[in-house]
Short mmCIF file of C-alpha atoms in Angstrom, two decimals:
data_model
loop_
_atom_site.label_atom_id
_atom_site.label_comp_id
_atom_site.label_asym_id
_atom_site.label_seq_id
_atom_site.Cartn_x
_atom_site.Cartn_y
_atom_site.Cartn_z
CA UNK J 1 3.04 7.07 -23.99
CA UNK J 2 0.23 5.17 -25.50
CA UNK J 3 0.09 2.53 -22.65
CA UNK J 4 -0.13 4.89 -20.07
CA UNK J 5 -3.49 6.08 -18.30
CA UNK J 6 -4.18 8.59 -14.62
CA UNK J 7 -5.74 7.42 -12.19
CA UNK J 8 -6.76 9.50 -8.75
CA UNK J 9 -5.69 8.03 -5.35
CA UNK J 10 -8.00 9.47 -2.47
CA UNK J 11 -6.37 9.12 0.46
CA UNK J 12 -8.33 9.36 4.23
CA UNK J 13 -7.37 9.02 8.06
CA UNK J 14 -3.91 7.82 9.01
CA UNK J 15 -2.69 7.97 4.88
CA UNK J 16 -4.12 11.48 4.54
CA UNK J 17 -1.68 12.95 7.03
CA UNK J 18 1.29 10.75 6.28
CA UNK J 19 0.91 12.23 2.33
CA UNK J 20 -0.45 15.47 3.18
CA UNK J 21 -3.12 15.17 0.53
CA UNK J 22 -6.92 14.71 0.38
CA UNK J 23 -6.00 13.19 -3.42
CA UNK J 24 -3.51 13.13 -6.11
CA UNK J 25 -3.23 11.70 -9.76
CA UNK J 26 -0.47 9.00 -10.84
CA UNK J 27 -0.17 8.33 -13.82
CA UNK J 28 0.71 4.32 -14.56
CA UNK J 29 0.90 2.07 -17.33
CA UNK J 30 -1.94 0.20 -18.23
CA UNK J 31 -2.18 -3.13 -16.45
CA UNK J 32 -0.91 -1.92 -13.50
CA UNK J 33 -2.33 -3.11 -10.13
CA UNK J 34 -3.04 -1.17 -6.72
CA UNK J 35 0.40 -2.31 -5.17
CA UNK J 36 1.98 -0.76 -8.41
CA UNK J 37 0.29 2.55 -7.07
CA UNK J 38 1.24 1.93 -3.79
CA UNK J 39 5.08 1.36 -4.50
CA UNK J 40 5.01 4.85 -6.26
CA UNK J 41 3.21 6.31 -3.24
CA UNK J 42 5.97 5.30 -0.66
CA UNK J 43 8.34 6.57 -3.53
CA UNK J 44 6.48 10.38 -4.42
CA UNK J 45 6.07 10.59 -0.36
CA UNK J 46 9.06 8.51 0.83
CA UNK J 47 6.68 6.29 3.25
CA UNK J 48 6.93 2.87 4.19
CA UNK J 49 3.49 1.58 3.89
CA UNK J 50 2.54 -1.86 3.77
CA UNK J 51 -0.19 -3.71 2.20
CA UNK J 52 -2.26 -3.87 5.65
CA UNK J 53 -5.17 -2.10 3.31
CA UNK J 54 -8.33 -3.41 1.95
CA UNK J 55 -8.84 -2.15 -1.84
CA UNK J 56 -11.82 0.56 -3.05
CA UNK J 57 -11.79 1.11 -6.83
CA UNK J 58 -14.79 3.87 -7.93
CA UNK J 59 -16.16 3.35 -4.71
CA UNK J 60 -17.00 -0.44 -4.64
CA UNK J 61 -14.65 -2.69 -2.52
CA UNK J 62 -12.11 -4.49 -5.47
CA UNK J 63 -8.69 -6.16 -4.83
CA UNK J 64 -5.16 -6.01 -5.14
CA UNK J 65 -5.03 -8.36 -8.15
CA UNK J 66 -7.50 -5.76 -10.49
CA UNK J 67 -5.88 -4.29 -13.42
CA UNK J 68 -7.02 -0.15 -12.89
CA UNK J 69 -8.14 1.31 -16.11
CA UNK J 70 -8.18 5.25 -16.60
CA UNK J 71 -10.04 7.59 -14.78
CA UNK J 72 -10.29 5.13 -11.65
CA UNK J 73 -10.42 6.15 -8.14
CA UNK J 74 -8.31 4.38 -6.06
CA UNK J 75 -8.41 4.01 -2.55
CA UNK J 76 -6.29 1.93 -0.14
CA UNK J 77 -8.72 1.11 3.25
CA UNK J 78 -6.83 1.32 6.39
CA UNK J 79 -8.33 -1.23 9.00
CA UNK J 80 -11.90 0.19 10.00
CA UNK J 81 -12.05 1.58 13.71
CA UNK J 82 -15.70 3.17 13.65
CA UNK J 83 -18.67 2.28 16.26
CA UNK Y 1 -37.66 2.77 7.13
CA UNK Y 2 -34.51 0.92 6.46
CA UNK Y 3 -31.55 3.30 6.23
CA UNK Y 4 -27.72 3.83 7.11
CA UNK Y 5 -26.57 7.30 7.84
CA UNK Y 6 -23.79 9.24 8.22
CA UNK Y 7 -24.14 12.59 10.26
CA UNK Y 8 -22.11 15.40 11.33
CA UNK Y 9 -24.68 16.50 13.61
CA UNK Y 10 -25.71 15.49 17.30
CA UNK Y 11 -27.28 12.29 17.07
CA UNK Y 12 -30.47 11.52 19.86
CA UNK Y 13 -32.01 8.71 20.58
CA UNK Y 14 -35.40 9.62 20.19
CA UNK Y 15 -34.82 10.86 16.86
CA UNK Y 16 -33.19 8.00 15.81
CA UNK Y 17 -35.68 5.86 17.14
CA UNK Y 18 -38.44 7.72 14.99
CA UNK Y 19 -36.55 6.46 12.02
CA UNK Y 20 -37.57 2.55 11.69
CA UNK Y 21 -40.90 1.22 11.25
CA UNK Y 22 -42.53 0.75 14.84
CA UNK Y 23 -45.86 0.14 13.29
CA UNK Y 24 -47.08 -3.95 14.44
CA UNK Y 25 -43.44 -4.49 15.76
CA UNK Y 26 -43.37 -6.01 19.58
CA UNK Y 27 -39.47 -5.45 20.13
CA UNK Y 28 -37.42 -2.63 19.49
CA UNK Y 29 -33.85 -3.07 20.44
CA UNK Y 30 -31.32 -0.18 20.77
CA UNK Y 31 -27.76 0.26 20.75
CA UNK Y 32 -26.02 3.63 21.40
CA UNK Y 33 -21.76 3.67 21.19
CA UNK Y 34 -20.75 6.68 23.12
CA UNK Y 35 -17.57 8.21 23.31
CA UNK Y 36 -15.20 6.72 26.20
CA UNK Y 37 -12.87 8.95 28.24
CA UNK Y 38 -10.50 6.16 28.38
CA UNK Y 39 -8.27 3.86 26.39
CA UNK Y 40 -5.39 1.43 26.75
CA UNK Y 41 -4.42 3.47 29.30
CA UNK Y 42 -4.28 7.35 27.61
CA UNK Y 43 -6.76 9.67 29.34
CA UNK Y 44 -8.75 10.93 26.10
CA UNK Y 45 -10.18 14.44 25.76
CA UNK Y 46 -12.21 14.01 22.56
CA UNK Y 47 -12.33 12.11 19.20
CA UNK Y 48 -12.44 12.63 15.54
CA UNK Y 49 -13.88 10.18 13.24
CA UNK Y 50 -13.25 10.50 9.31
CA UNK Y 51 -15.52 8.14 6.56
CA UNK Y 52 -15.08 7.24 3.11
CA UNK Y 53 -18.88 8.28 2.92
CA UNK Y 54 -20.04 6.78 -0.57
CA UNK Y 55 -18.60 3.36 0.46
CA UNK Y 56 -19.43 3.76 3.85
CA UNK Y 57 -23.49 4.19 2.66
CA UNK Y 58 -23.26 1.05 0.58
CA UNK Y 59 -21.55 -1.00 2.92
CA UNK Y 60 -23.90 0.31 5.76
CA UNK Y 61 -27.26 -0.91 4.08
CA UNK Y 62 -25.71 -3.98 3.00
CA UNK Y 63 -24.83 -4.98 6.79
CA UNK Y 64 -28.97 -3.60 7.75
CA UNK Y 65 -30.25 -6.20 4.37
CA UNK Y 66 -28.26 -8.89 5.89
CA UNK Y 67 -29.57 -8.45 9.28
CA UNK Y 68 -33.49 -7.84 7.98
CA UNK Y 69 -32.90 -11.18 6.01
CA UNK Y 70 -30.80 -13.32 9.12
CA UNK Y 71 -32.86 -12.03 12.18
CA UNK Y 72 -36.36 -11.70 10.14
CA UNK Y 73 -35.79 -8.24 11.55
CA UNK Y 74 -39.12 -5.83 10.44
CA UNK Y 75 -36.73 -2.90 9.67
CA UNK Y 76 -33.38 -2.19 10.77
CA UNK Y 77 -31.60 1.52 11.18
CA UNK Y 78 -28.01 2.87 11.97
CA UNK Y 79 -26.45 6.60 12.03
CA UNK Y 80 -22.94 6.74 12.96
CA UNK Y 81 -21.68 10.58 13.92
CA UNK Y 82 -18.01 12.25 11.69
CA UNK Y 83 -16.23 14.77 13.14
CA UNK Y 84 -14.97 15.57 16.47
CA UNK Y 85 -16.74 14.20 20.00
CA UNK Y 86 -16.54 15.29 23.30
CA UNK Y 87 -16.70 12.34 25.81
CA UNK Y 88 -20.19 11.04 26.29
CA UNK Y 89 -21.70 12.05 22.87
CA UNK Y 90 -23.29 9.70 21.12
CA UNK Y 91 -21.13 8.16 18.37
CA UNK Y 92 -23.75 5.23 16.57
CA UNK Y 93 -26.87 4.48 17.25
CA UNK Y 94 -28.71 0.66 15.56
CA UNK Y 95 -32.34 0.50 16.05
CA UNK Y 96 -33.45 -3.26 14.81
CA UNK Y 97 -37.25 -3.70 15.27
CA UNK Y 98 -39.23 -7.11 15.08
CA UNK Y 99 -41.84 -9.21 15.80
CA UNK Y 100 -40.04 -11.07 19.30
CA UNK Y 101 -37.22 -9.72 21.55
CA UNK Y 102 -34.75 -12.61 20.51
CA UNK Y 103 -34.18 -11.43 16.97
CA UNK Y 104 -34.24 -7.66 17.94
CA UNK Y 105 -31.19 -8.57 20.01
CA UNK Y 106 -29.24 -10.45 17.31
CA UNK Y 107 -30.17 -8.11 14.67
CA UNK Y 108 -28.78 -5.34 16.51
CA UNK Y 109 -25.64 -6.92 17.71
CA UNK Y 110 -25.05 -8.23 14.44
CA UNK Y 111 -25.57 -4.74 12.98
CA UNK Y 112 -23.26 -3.11 15.44
CA UNK Y 113 -19.99 -5.40 15.02
CA UNK Y 114 -20.20 -5.73 11.25
CA UNK Y 115 -20.58 -2.03 10.87
CA UNK Y 116 -17.51 -1.84 13.38
CA UNK Y 117 -15.26 -4.51 11.36
CA UNK Y 118 -16.52 -3.58 7.73
CA UNK Y 119 -17.47 0.03 7.04
CA UNK Y 120 -14.62 2.70 6.29
CA UNK Y 121 -15.07 4.44 9.06
CA UNK Y 122 -11.56 5.89 11.34
CA UNK Y 123 -11.07 7.31 14.79
CA UNK Y 124 -8.54 9.55 16.06
CA UNK Y 125 -7.90 9.77 19.53
CA UNK Y 126 -7.04 13.38 21.20
CA UNK Y 127 -5.48 12.69 24.74
CA UNK Y 128 -5.02 14.78 27.37
CA UNK Y 129 -1.42 15.39 27.30
CA UNK Y 130 -2.07 16.78 24.14
CA UNK Y 131 -0.87 13.72 21.51
CA UNK Y 132 -2.94 12.50 19.11
CA UNK Y 133 -3.36 8.83 17.22
CA UNK Y 134 -5.57 6.93 14.36
CA UNK Y 135 -6.59 3.76 15.97
CA UNK Y 136 -5.07 0.68 14.36
CA UNK Y 137 -8.19 -1.52 14.43
CA UNK Y 138 -8.21 -5.18 14.23
CA UNK Y 139 -5.99 -5.41 10.97
#
């Protein structure tokens, strides 16, 4: 598939525990957005994550509308609870 | 000098205070966040903090820059602990220095409030009854 790209999802906190993984790779279509990846995560792990996350791509805050590129590192950021 | 740090080692107040520019200041405001033994009706046994470090450091430094600009601080510093913390241990320290107390208080308050709402750090509580829970935050 010429229009297929690979991205890496890195999991933290509750997402790391729900998936049982620190990170994993997804093959997605060119033009796919974080919401498409979230759907794949839910299907692969049989969980039901909503959209109560911020998005980071390649260690920068991003947003749900961004089109992902080959090699991107995607993080779904749960509401933060530091301090 | 201005810096946001993440550490897995114990934090001490004296070390944190030495991290900022202390020459020519008139005020130094220091905030300590400490692990509390109860939360939401639960007896807490210990806490676990996890961090998305590259982004936490960027966002933390951005907050310090904002505080220096907004409150005319001479310097600002914040260090946040990760890993397992026992009750009474220091989880976070903020230090803000300025010419006068008003700016130091306001800058210190701004930094801790923004760190709590923006920096990707998560807290898991371990309770006396053996249960654990990732706190859900403000959403």
